[in-house]
PDB file of C-alpha atoms in Angstrom:
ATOM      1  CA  UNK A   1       2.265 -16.676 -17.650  1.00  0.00           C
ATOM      2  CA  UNK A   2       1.035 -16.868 -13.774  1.00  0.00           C
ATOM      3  CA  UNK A   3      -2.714 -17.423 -15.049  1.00  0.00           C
ATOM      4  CA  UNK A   4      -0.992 -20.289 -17.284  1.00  0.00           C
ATOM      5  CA  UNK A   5       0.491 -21.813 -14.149  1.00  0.00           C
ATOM      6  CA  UNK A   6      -2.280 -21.317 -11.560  1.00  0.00           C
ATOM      7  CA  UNK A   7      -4.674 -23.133 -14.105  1.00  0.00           C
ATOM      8  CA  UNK A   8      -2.156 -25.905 -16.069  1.00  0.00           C
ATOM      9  CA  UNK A   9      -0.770 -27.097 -12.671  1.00  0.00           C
ATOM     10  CA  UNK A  10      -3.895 -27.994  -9.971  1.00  0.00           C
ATOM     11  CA  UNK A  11      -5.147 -29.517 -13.740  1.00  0.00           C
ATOM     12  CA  UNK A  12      -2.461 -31.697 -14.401  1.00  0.00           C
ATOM     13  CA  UNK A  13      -2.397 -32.796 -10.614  1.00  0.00           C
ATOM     14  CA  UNK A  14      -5.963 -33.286 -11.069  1.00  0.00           C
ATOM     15  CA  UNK A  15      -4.970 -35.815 -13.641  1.00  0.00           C
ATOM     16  CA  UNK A  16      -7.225 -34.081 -16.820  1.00  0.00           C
ATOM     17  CA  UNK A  17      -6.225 -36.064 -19.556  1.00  0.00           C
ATOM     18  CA  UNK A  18      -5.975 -33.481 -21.934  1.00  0.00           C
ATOM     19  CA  UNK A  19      -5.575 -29.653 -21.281  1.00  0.00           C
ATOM     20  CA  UNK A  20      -6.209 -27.140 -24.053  1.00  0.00           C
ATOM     21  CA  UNK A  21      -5.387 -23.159 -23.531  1.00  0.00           C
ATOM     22  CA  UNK A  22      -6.258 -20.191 -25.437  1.00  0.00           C
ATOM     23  CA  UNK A  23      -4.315 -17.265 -24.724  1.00  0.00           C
ATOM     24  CA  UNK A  24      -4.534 -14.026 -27.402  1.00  0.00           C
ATOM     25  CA  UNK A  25      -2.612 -13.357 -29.562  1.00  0.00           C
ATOM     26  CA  UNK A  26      -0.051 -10.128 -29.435  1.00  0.00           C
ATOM     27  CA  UNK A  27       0.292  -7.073 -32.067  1.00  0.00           C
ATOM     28  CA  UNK A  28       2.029  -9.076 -34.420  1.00  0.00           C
ATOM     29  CA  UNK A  29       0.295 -11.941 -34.294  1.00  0.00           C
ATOM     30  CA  UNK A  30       2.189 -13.929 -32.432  1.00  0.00           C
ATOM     31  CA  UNK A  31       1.776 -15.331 -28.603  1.00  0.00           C
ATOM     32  CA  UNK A  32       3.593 -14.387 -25.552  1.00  0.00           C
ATOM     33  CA  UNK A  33       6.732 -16.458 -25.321  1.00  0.00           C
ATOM     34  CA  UNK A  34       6.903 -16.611 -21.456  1.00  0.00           C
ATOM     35  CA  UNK A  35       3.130 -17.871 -21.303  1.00  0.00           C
ATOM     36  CA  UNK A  36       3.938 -20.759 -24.227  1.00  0.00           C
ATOM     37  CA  UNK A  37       7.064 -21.407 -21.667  1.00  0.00           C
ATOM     38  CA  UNK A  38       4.831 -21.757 -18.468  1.00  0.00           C
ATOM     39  CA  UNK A  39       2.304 -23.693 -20.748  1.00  0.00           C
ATOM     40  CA  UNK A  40       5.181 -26.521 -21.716  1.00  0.00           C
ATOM     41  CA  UNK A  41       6.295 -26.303 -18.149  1.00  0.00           C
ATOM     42  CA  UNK A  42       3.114 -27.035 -16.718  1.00  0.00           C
ATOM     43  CA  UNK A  43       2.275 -29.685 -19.151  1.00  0.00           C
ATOM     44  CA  UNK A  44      -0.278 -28.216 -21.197  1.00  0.00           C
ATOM     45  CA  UNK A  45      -1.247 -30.108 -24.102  1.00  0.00           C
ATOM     46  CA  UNK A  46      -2.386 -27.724 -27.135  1.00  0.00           C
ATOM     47  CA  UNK A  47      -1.816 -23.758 -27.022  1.00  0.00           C
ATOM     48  CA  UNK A  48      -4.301 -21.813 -29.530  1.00  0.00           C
ATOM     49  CA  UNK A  49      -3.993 -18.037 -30.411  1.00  0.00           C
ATOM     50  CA  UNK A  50      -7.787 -17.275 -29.280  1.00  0.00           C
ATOM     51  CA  UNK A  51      -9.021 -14.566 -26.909  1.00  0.00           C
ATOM     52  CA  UNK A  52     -11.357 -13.002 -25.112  1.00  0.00           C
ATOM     53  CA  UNK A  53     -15.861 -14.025 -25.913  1.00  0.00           C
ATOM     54  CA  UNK A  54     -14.462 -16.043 -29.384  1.00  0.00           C
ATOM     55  CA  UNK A  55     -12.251 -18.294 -27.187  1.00  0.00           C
ATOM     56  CA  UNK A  56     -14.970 -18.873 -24.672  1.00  0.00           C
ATOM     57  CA  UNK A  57     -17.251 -20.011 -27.676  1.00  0.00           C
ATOM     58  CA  UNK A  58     -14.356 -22.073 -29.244  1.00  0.00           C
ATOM     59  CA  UNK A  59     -13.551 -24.124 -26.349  1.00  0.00           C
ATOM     60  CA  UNK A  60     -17.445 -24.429 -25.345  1.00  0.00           C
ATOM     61  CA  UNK A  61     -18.581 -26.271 -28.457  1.00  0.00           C
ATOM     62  CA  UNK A  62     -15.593 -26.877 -30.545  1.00  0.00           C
ATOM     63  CA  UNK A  63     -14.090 -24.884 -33.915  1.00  0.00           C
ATOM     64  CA  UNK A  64     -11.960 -26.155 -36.464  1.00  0.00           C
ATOM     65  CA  UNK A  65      -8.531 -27.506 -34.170  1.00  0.00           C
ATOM     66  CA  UNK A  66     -10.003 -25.918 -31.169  1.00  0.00           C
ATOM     67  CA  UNK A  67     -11.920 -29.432 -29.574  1.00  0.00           C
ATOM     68  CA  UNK A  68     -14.937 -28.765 -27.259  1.00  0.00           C
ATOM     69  CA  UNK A  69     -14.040 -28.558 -23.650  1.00  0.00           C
ATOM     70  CA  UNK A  70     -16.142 -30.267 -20.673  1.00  0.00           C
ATOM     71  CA  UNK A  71     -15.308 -27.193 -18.326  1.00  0.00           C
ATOM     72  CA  UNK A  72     -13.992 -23.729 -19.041  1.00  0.00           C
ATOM     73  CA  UNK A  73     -11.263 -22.070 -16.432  1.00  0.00           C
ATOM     74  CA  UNK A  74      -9.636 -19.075 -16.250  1.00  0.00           C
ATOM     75  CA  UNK A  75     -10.428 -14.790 -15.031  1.00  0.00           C
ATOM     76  CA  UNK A  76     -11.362 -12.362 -17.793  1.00  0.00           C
ATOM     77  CA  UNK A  77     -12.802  -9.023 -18.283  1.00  0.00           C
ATOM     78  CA  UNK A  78     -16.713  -8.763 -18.125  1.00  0.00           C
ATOM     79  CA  UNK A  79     -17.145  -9.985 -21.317  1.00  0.00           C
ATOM     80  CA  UNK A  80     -15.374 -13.165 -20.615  1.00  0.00           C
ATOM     81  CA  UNK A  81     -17.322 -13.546 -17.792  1.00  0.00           C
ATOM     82  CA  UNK A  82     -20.865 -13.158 -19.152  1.00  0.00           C
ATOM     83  CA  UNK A  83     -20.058 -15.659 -22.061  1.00  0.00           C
ATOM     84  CA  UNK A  84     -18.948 -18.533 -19.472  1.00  0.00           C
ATOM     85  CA  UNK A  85     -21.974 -17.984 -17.792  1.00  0.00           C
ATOM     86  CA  UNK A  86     -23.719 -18.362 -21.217  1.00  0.00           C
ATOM     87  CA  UNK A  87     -22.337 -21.254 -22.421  1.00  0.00           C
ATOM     88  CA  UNK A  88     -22.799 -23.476 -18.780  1.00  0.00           C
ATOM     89  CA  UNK A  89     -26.240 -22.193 -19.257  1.00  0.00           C
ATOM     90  CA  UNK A  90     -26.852 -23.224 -22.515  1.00  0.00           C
ATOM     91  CA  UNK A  91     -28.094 -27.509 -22.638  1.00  0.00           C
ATOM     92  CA  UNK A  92     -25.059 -29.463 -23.177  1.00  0.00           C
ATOM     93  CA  UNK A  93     -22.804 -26.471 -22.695  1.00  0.00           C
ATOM     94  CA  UNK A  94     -19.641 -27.077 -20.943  1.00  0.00           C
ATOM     95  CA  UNK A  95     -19.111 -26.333 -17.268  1.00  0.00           C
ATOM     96  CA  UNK A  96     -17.041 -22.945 -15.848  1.00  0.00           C
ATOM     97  CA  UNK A  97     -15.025 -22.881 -12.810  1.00  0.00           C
ATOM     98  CA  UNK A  98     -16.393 -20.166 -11.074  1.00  0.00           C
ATOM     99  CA  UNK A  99     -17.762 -16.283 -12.016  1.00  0.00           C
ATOM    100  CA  UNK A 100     -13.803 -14.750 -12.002  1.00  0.00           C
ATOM    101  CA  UNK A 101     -14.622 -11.231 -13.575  1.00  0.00           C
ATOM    102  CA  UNK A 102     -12.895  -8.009 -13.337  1.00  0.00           C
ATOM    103  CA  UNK A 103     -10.466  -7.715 -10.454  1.00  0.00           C
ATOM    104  CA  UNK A 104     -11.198  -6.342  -6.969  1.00  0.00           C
ATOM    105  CA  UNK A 105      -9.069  -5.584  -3.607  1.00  0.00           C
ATOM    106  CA  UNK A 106     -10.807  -4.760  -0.769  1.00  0.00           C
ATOM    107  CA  UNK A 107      -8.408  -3.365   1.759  1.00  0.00           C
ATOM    108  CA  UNK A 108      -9.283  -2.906   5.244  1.00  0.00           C
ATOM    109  CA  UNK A 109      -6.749  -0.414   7.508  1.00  0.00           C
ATOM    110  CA  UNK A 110      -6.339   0.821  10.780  1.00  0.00           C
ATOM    111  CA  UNK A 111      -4.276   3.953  11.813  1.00  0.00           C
ATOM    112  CA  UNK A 112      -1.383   2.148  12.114  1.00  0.00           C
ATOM    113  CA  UNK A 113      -1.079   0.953   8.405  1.00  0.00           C
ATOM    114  CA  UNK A 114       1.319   2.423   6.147  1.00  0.00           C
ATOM    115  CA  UNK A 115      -0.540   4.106   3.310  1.00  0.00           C
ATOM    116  CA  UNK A 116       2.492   3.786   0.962  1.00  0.00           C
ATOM    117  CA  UNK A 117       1.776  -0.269   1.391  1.00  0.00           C
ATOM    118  CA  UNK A 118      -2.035   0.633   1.250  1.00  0.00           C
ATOM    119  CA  UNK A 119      -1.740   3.101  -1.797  1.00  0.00           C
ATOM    120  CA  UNK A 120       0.599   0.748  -3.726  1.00  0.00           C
ATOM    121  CA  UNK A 121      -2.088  -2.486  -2.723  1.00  0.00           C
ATOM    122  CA  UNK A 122      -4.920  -0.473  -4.451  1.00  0.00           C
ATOM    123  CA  UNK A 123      -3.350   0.254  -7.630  1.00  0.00           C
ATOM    124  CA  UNK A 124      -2.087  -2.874  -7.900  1.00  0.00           C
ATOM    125  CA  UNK A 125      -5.664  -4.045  -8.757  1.00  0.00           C
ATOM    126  CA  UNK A 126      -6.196  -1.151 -10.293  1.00  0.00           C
ATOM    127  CA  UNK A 127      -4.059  -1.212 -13.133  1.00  0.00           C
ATOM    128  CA  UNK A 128      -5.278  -4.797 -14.850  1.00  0.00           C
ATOM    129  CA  UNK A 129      -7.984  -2.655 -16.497  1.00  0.00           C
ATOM    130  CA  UNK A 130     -10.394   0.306 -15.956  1.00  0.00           C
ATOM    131  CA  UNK A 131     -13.289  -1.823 -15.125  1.00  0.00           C
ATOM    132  CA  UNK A 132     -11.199  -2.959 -11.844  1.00  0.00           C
ATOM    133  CA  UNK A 133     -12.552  -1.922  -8.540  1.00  0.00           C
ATOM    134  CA  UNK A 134     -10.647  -1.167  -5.575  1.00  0.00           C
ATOM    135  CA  UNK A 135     -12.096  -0.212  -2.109  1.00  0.00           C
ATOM    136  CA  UNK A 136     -10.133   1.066   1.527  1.00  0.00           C
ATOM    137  CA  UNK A 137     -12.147   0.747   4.215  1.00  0.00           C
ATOM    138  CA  UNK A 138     -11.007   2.172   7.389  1.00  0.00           C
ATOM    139  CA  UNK A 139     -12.154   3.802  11.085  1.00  0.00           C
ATOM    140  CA  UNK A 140      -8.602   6.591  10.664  1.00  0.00           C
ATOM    141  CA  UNK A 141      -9.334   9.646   8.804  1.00  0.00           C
ATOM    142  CA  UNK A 142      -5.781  10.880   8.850  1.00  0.00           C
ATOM    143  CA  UNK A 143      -4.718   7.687   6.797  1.00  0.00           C
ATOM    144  CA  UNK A 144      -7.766   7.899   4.446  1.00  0.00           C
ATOM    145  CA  UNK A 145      -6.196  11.401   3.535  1.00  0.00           C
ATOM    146  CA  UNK A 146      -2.464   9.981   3.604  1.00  0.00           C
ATOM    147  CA  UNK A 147      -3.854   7.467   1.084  1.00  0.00           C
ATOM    148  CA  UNK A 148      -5.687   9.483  -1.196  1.00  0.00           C
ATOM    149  CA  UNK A 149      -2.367  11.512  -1.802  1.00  0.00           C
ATOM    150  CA  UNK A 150      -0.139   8.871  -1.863  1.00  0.00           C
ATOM    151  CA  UNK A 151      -2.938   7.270  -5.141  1.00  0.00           C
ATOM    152  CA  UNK A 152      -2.032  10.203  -6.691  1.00  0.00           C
ATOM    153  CA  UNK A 153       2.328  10.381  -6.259  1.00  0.00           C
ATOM    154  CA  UNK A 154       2.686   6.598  -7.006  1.00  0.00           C
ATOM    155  CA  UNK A 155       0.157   7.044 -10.593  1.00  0.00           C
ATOM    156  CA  UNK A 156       2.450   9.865 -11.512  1.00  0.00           C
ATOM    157  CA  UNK A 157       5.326   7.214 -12.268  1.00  0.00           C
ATOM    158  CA  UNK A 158       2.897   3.944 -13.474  1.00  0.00           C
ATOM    159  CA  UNK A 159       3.292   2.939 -17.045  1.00  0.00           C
ATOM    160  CA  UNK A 160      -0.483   1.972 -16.681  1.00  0.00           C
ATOM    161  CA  UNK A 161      -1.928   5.268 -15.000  1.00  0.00           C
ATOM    162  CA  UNK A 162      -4.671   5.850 -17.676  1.00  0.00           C
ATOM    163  CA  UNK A 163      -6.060   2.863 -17.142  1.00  0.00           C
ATOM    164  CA  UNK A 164      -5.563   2.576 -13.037  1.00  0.00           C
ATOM    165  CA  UNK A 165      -7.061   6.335 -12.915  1.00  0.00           C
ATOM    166  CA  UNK A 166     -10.438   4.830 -14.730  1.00  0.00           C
ATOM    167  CA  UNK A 167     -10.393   2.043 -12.719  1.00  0.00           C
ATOM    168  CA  UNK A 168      -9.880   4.625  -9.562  1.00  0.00           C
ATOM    169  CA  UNK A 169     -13.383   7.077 -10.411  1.00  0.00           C
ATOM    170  CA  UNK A 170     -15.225   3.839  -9.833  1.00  0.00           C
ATOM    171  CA  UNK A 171     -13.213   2.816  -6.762  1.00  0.00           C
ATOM    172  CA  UNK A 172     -14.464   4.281  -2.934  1.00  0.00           C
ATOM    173  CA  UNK A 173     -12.404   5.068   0.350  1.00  0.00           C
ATOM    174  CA  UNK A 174     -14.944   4.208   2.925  1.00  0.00           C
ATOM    175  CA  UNK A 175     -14.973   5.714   6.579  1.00  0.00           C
ATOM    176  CA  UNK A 176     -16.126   3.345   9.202  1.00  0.00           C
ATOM    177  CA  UNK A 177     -16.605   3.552  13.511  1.00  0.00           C
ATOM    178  CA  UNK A 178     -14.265   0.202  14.360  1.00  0.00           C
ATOM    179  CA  UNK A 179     -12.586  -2.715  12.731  1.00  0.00           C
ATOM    180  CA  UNK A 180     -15.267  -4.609  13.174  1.00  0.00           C
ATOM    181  CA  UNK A 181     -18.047  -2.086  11.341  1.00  0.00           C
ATOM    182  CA  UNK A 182     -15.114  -2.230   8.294  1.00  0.00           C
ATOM    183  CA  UNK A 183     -15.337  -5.956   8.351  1.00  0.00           C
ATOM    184  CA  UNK A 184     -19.408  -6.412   8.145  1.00  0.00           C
ATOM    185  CA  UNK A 185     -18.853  -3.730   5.286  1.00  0.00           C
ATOM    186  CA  UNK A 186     -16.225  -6.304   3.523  1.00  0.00           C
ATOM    187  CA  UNK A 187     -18.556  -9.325   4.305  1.00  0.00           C
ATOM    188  CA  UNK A 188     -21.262  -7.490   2.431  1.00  0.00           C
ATOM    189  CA  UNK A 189     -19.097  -6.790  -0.903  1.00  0.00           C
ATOM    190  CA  UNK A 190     -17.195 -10.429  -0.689  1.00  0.00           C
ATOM    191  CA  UNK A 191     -14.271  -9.103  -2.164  1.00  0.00           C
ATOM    192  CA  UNK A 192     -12.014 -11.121  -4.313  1.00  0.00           C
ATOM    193  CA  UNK A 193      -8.916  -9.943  -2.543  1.00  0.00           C
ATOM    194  CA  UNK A 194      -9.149  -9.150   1.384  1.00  0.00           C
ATOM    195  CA  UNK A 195      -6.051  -7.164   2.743  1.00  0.00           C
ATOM    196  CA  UNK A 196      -6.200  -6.623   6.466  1.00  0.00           C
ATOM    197  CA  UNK A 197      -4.081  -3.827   7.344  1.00  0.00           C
ATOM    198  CA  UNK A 198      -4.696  -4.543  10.921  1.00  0.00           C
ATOM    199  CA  UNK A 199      -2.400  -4.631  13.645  1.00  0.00           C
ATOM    200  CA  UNK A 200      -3.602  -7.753  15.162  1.00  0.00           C
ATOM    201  CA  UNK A 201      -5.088  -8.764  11.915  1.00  0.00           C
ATOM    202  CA  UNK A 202      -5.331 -12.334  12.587  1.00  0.00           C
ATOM    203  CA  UNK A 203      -7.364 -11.770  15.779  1.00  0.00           C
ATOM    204  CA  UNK A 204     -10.177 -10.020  13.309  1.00  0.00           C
ATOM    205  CA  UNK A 205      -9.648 -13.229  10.703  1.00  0.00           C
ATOM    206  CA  UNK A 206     -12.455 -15.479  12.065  1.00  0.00           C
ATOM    207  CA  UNK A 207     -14.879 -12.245  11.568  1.00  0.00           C
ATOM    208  CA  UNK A 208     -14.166 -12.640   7.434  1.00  0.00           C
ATOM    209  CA  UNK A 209     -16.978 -14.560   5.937  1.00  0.00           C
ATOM    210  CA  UNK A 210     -16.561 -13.564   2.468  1.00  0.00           C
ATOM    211  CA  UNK A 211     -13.750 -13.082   0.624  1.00  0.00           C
ATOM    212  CA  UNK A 212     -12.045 -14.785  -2.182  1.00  0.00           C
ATOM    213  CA  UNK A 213      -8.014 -14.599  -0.639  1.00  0.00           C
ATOM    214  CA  UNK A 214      -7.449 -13.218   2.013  1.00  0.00           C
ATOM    215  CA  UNK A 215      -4.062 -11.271   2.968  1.00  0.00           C
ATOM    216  CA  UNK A 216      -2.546 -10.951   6.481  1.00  0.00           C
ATOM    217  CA  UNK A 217      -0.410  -7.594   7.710  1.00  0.00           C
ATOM    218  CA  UNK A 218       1.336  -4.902   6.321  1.00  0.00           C
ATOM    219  CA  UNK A 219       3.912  -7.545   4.834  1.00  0.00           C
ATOM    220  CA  UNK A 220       1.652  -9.363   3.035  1.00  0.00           C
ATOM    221  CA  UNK A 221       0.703  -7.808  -0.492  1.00  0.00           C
ATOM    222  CA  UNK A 222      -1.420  -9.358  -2.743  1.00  0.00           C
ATOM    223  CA  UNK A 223       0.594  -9.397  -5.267  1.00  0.00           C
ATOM    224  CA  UNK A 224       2.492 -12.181  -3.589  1.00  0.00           C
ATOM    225  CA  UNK A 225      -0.933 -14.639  -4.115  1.00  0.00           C
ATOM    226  CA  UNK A 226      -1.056 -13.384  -7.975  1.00  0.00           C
ATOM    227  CA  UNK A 227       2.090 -14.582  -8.290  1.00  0.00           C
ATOM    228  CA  UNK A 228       3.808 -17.120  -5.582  1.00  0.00           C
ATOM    229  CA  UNK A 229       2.966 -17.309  -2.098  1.00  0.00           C
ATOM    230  CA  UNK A 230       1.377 -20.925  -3.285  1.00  0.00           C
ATOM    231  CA  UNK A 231      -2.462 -19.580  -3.429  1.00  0.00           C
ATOM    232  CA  UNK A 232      -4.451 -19.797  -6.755  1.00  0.00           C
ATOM    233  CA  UNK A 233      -5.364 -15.961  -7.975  1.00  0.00           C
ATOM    234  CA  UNK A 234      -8.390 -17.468 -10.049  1.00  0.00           C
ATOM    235  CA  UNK A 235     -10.914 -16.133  -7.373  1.00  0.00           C
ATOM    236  CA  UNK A 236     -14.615 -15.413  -6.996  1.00  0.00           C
ATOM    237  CA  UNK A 237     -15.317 -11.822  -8.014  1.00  0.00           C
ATOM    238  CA  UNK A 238     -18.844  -9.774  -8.301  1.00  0.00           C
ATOM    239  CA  UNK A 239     -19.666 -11.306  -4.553  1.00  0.00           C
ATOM    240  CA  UNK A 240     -19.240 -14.804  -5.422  1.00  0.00           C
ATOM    241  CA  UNK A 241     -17.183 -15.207  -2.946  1.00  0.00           C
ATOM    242  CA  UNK A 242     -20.648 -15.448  -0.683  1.00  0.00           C
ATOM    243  CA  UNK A 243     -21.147 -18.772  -2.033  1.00  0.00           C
ATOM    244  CA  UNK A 244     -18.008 -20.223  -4.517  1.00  0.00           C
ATOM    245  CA  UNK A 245     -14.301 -20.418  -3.231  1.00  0.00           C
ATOM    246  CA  UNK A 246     -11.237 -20.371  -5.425  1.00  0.00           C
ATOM    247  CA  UNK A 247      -9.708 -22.684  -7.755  1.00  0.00           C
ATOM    248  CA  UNK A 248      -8.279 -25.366  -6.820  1.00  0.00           C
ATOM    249  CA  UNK A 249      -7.496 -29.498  -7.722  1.00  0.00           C
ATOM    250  CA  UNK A 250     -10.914 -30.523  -6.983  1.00  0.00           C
ATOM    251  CA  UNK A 251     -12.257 -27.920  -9.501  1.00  0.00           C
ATOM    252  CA  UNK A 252     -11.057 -30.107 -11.967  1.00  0.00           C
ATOM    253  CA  UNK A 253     -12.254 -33.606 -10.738  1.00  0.00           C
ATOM    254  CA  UNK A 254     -15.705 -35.003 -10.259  1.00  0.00           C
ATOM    255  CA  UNK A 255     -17.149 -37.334  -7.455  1.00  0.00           C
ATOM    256  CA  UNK A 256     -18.618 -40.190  -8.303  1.00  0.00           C
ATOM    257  CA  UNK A 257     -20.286 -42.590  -5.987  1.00  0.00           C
ATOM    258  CA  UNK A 258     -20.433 -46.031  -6.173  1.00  0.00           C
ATOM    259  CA  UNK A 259     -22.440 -48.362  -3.550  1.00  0.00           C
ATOM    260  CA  UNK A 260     -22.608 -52.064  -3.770  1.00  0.00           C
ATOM    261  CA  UNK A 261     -25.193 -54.349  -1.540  1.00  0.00           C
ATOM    262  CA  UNK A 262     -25.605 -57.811  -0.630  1.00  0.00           C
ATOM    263  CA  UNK A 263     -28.430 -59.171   1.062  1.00  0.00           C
ATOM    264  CA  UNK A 264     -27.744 -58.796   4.888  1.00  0.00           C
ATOM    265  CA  UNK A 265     -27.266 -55.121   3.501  1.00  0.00           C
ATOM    266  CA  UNK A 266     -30.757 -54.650   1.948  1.00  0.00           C
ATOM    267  CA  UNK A 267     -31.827 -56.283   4.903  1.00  0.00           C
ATOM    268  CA  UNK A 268     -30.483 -53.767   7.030  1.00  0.00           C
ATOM    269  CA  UNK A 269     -31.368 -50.544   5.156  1.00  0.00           C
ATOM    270  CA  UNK A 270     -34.460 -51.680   2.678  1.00  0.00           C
ATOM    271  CA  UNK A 271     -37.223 -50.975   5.543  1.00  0.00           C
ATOM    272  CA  UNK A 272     -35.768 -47.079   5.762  1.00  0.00           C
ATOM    273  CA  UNK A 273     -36.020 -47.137   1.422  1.00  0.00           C
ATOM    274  CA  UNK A 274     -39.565 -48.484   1.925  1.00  0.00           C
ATOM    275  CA  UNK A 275     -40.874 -45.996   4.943  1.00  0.00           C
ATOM    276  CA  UNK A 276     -39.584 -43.027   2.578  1.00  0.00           C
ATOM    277  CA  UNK A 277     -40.598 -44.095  -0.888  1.00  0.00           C
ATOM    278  CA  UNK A 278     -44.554 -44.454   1.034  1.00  0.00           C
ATOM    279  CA  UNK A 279     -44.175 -41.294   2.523  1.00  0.00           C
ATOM    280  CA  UNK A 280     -43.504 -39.857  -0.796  1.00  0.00           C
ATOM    281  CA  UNK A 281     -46.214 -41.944  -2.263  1.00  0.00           C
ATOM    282  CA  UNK A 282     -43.639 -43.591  -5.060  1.00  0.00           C
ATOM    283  CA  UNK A 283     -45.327 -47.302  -5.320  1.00  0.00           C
ATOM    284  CA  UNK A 284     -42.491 -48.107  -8.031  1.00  0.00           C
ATOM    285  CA  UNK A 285     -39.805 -46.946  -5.923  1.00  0.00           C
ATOM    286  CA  UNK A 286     -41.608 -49.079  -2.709  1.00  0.00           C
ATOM    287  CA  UNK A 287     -41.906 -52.120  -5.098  1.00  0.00           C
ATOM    288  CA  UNK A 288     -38.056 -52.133  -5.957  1.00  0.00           C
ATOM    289  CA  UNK A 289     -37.158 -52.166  -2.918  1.00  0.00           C
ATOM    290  CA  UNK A 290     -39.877 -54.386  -1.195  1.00  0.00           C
ATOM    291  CA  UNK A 291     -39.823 -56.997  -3.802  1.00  0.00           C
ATOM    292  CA  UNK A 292     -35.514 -57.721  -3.459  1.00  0.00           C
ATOM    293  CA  UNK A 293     -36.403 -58.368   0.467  1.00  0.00           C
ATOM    294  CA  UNK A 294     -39.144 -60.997  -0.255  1.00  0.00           C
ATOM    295  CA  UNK A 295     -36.535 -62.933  -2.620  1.00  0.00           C
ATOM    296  CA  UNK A 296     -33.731 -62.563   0.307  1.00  0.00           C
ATOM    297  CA  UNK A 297     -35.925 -63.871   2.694  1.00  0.00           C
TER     298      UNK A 297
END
């Protein structure tokens, strides 16, 4: 239901006039009742039982009742993810939003962190599914260790421990010199989800360059921005984050410009048109141009 809402709603205020979501189906065939709730809620138009790569290629070029979408939003699993990018590759395939794969935190902690918080932050990520990655990064052995143990006390009493602990043999605690060295290490992997277990963590904040979301303090878990704290959790993953931020209203609108001249105008900015289209050696493009200022003259 929170993917539901952090799509449905920046759509509708977007002002898409019509909004179509797949969401797959349960065991017995039927879908979740609290996302069908957060879909009426959040004015979504059609719901269709569809999942996972079959979804993607329903809503890219159209199937039966499921109508062909201009642009594709949501996370998924890897497979998700490499059929997006298929489809927006493919000629008059729809566009996606942005590459939103398998989840990531990347958690950067000084000595003065709790590693209860830190602990409970990693597996957080860890249990949407074993291809999750979660990294800590930090310059205090002593709470590397204190984390490491306290992984392996709060999986004892998850419901989703198989899957966290696969997502965990893939996962790193990295040991850094400084702050600083942890943050060119986070800048590198562009996480989806920053944490900054820092003391002064908003004095390091203009050193993040890449990162999806990015989470203040000891009191500031990202499970708050999955769920409430007013960010969208549809974020860059796979180091997109380098180069694509996360969703938002604008995702869902296009810019179109419009320009309008009169003749003082052409007057004014023809010559420029004209020195440009010569240096490019485009007569036509000289000629359109040239020709409207010998009629205004």
């Amino acid at each position: 239901p929170s993917t539901a809402l952090m799509l449905a709603i920046p759509a509708r205020l977007a002002g898409c006039p019509e909004v179509v979501l797949c969401t797959p189906p349960r065991a017995d065939g039927t879908a979740d009742p609290a996302v069908l709730v957060a879909a009426a809620r959040a004015g979504v138009d059609r719901v269709f039982k569809l999942g996972g790569v079959q979804a993607i290629a329903a809503m890219a070029f159209g199937t039966g009742p499921v109508p062909a979408c201009d642009k594709l939003f949501g996370p998924g699993n890897a497979w998700v993810t490499e059929a997006k990018r298929q489809v927006a590759a493919m000629e008059g395939g729809p566009a996606i939003d942005l590459p939103a794969g398998p989840s990531e935190v990347l958690v950067v902690a000084d000595a003065g962190a709790n590693p209860v918080f830190v602990a409970a932050d990693l597996l957080s990520q860890a249990e949407h599914g074993p291809d999750s990655q979660v990294l800590l990064v930090t310059d205090a052995p002593a709470l590397a260790e204190a984390v490491a143990d306290e992984l392996e006390r709060q999986l004892a009493r998850l419901p989703r421990a198989g899957t966290a602990r696969a997502a965990l043999e893939s996962s790193s605690i990295i040991l850094v010199g400084s702050p600083g060295e942890a943050l060119e290490v986070s800048n590198a992997y562009a996480p989806e989800h920053l944490i900054l277990a820092l003391r002064e963590p908003r004095k390091w904040l203009p050193r993040v360059t890449a990162a999806g979301s990015v989470f203040l303090g000891d009191w500031a878990p990202e499970a708050l921005g999955d769920y409430c704290s007013g960010t969208n959790h549809v974020l860059p993953t796979s180091g997109a984050a380098r180069h694509a931020s996360g969703l938002d209203v604008s995702a869902f609108q296009v810019s179109i410009t419009v320009q309008e001249v009169d003749r003082s105008g052409l007057g004014a900015i023809g010559p420029c048109a004209i020195e440009l289209a010569r240096a490019e050696g485009l007569e036509a493009h000289l000629r359109a141009v040239a020709l409207r200022l010998g009629a205004a003259a």
